[in-house]
Amino acid sequence: MEKQIRLFLDFLKNDKRLSENTLQSYERDIVHYKSILDRTGKDYLNISVDDINSYLSSLQKNNKKSSTISRSLASIRSFYQFLLRTKQIT
């Protein structure tokens, strides 16, 4: 997954031309998401809606602000859209 994250961040930087702050936020969100997947033994290629909802619920239980949770969801959605666009998932 590390390679896909790096490709995704390169895409955001070079193609989408996101600001450095936004890139750092996306990276932080995706790396945290990956760490949770690793800890729970989930494969990022076989994630269900329930898995995403559980992740977002865990953020809420850890008293993350709603804006942080929304941004995390946007980061995860963008990551999977990138994987779809680059035909790494179907």
Coordinates of C-alpha atoms in Angstrom, one line a residue:
M1 CA 0.0 0.0 0.0
E2 CA 3.0 2.3 0.6
K3 CA 3.7 2.5 -3.2
Q4 CA 0.0 3.3 -3.9
I5 CA 0.0 6.1 -1.3
R6 CA 3.2 7.6 -2.8
L7 CA 1.7 7.5 -6.3
F8 CA -1.5 9.0 -5.0
L9 CA 0.3 11.9 -3.3
D10 CA 2.4 12.5 -6.4
F11 CA -0.8 12.6 -8.4
L12 CA -2.3 15.2 -6.0
K13 CA 0.9 17.3 -6.1
N14 CA 1.6 17.2 -9.8
D15 CA -1.8 16.8 -11.5
K16 CA -4.2 18.4 -9.0
R17 CA -1.6 20.9 -7.8
L18 CA -2.8 20.9 -4.2
S19 CA -1.1 23.1 -1.7
E20 CA 1.6 21.7 0.6
N21 CA -0.8 21.9 3.6
T22 CA -3.5 20.0 1.8
L23 CA -1.0 17.4 0.7
Q24 CA 0.2 16.9 4.3
S25 CA -3.3 16.6 5.5
Y26 CA -4.1 13.9 2.9
E27 CA -0.9 12.1 3.7
R28 CA -1.6 12.2 7.4
D29 CA -5.2 10.9 6.9
I30 CA -4.2 8.1 4.5
V31 CA -1.2 7.0 6.6
H32 CA -3.4 6.9 9.7
Y33 CA -6.0 4.9 7.8
K34 CA -3.3 2.5 6.7
S35 CA -2.1 2.0 10.2
I36 CA -5.6 1.1 11.4
L37 CA -6.0 -1.4 8.5
D38 CA -2.7 -2.9 9.4
R39 CA -3.6 -3.2 13.0
T40 CA -6.9 -4.9 12.2
G41 CA -5.5 -7.1 9.5
K42 CA -7.6 -5.6 6.8
D43 CA -6.5 -5.5 3.2
Y44 CA -7.1 -2.0 1.6
L45 CA -8.2 -3.7 -1.6
N46 CA -11.0 -5.6 0.1
I47 CA -12.7 -2.9 2.2
S48 CA -16.4 -2.7 2.7
V49 CA -18.6 0.3 3.5
D50 CA -18.9 -1.1 7.0
D51 CA -15.2 -1.1 7.4
I52 CA -15.1 2.6 6.4
N53 CA -17.9 3.4 8.7
S54 CA -16.1 1.6 11.6
Y55 CA -13.0 3.6 10.9
L56 CA -15.0 6.9 10.9
S57 CA -16.7 5.8 14.1
S58 CA -13.4 5.2 15.8
L59 CA -12.3 8.7 14.9
Q60 CA -15.5 10.0 16.5
K61 CA -15.0 7.9 19.6
N62 CA -11.5 9.5 19.8
N63 CA -13.1 12.9 20.0
K64 CA -11.9 14.0 16.6
K65 CA -13.7 17.1 15.3
S66 CA -16.4 16.6 12.6
S67 CA -14.2 18.7 10.2
T68 CA -11.3 16.2 10.7
I69 CA -13.6 13.2 10.2
S70 CA -15.0 14.8 7.0
R71 CA -11.6 15.5 5.7
S72 CA -10.5 11.9 6.5
L73 CA -13.4 10.6 4.5
A74 CA -12.6 12.9 1.6
S75 CA -9.0 11.7 1.7
I76 CA -10.0 8.0 1.7
R77 CA -12.6 8.6 -1.1
S78 CA -10.0 10.4 -3.2
F79 CA -7.5 7.6 -2.6
Y80 CA -9.9 4.9 -3.8
Q81 CA -11.0 7.1 -6.8
F82 CA -7.3 7.3 -7.7
L83 CA -7.0 3.5 -7.4
L84 CA -10.1 3.1 -9.7
R85 CA -8.8 5.6 -12.2
T86 CA -5.4 3.9 -12.4
K87 CA -7.1 0.5 -12.7
Q88 CA -5.5 -0.8 -9.5
I89 CA -9.0 -1.8 -8.2
T90 CA -12.4 -2.5 -9.9

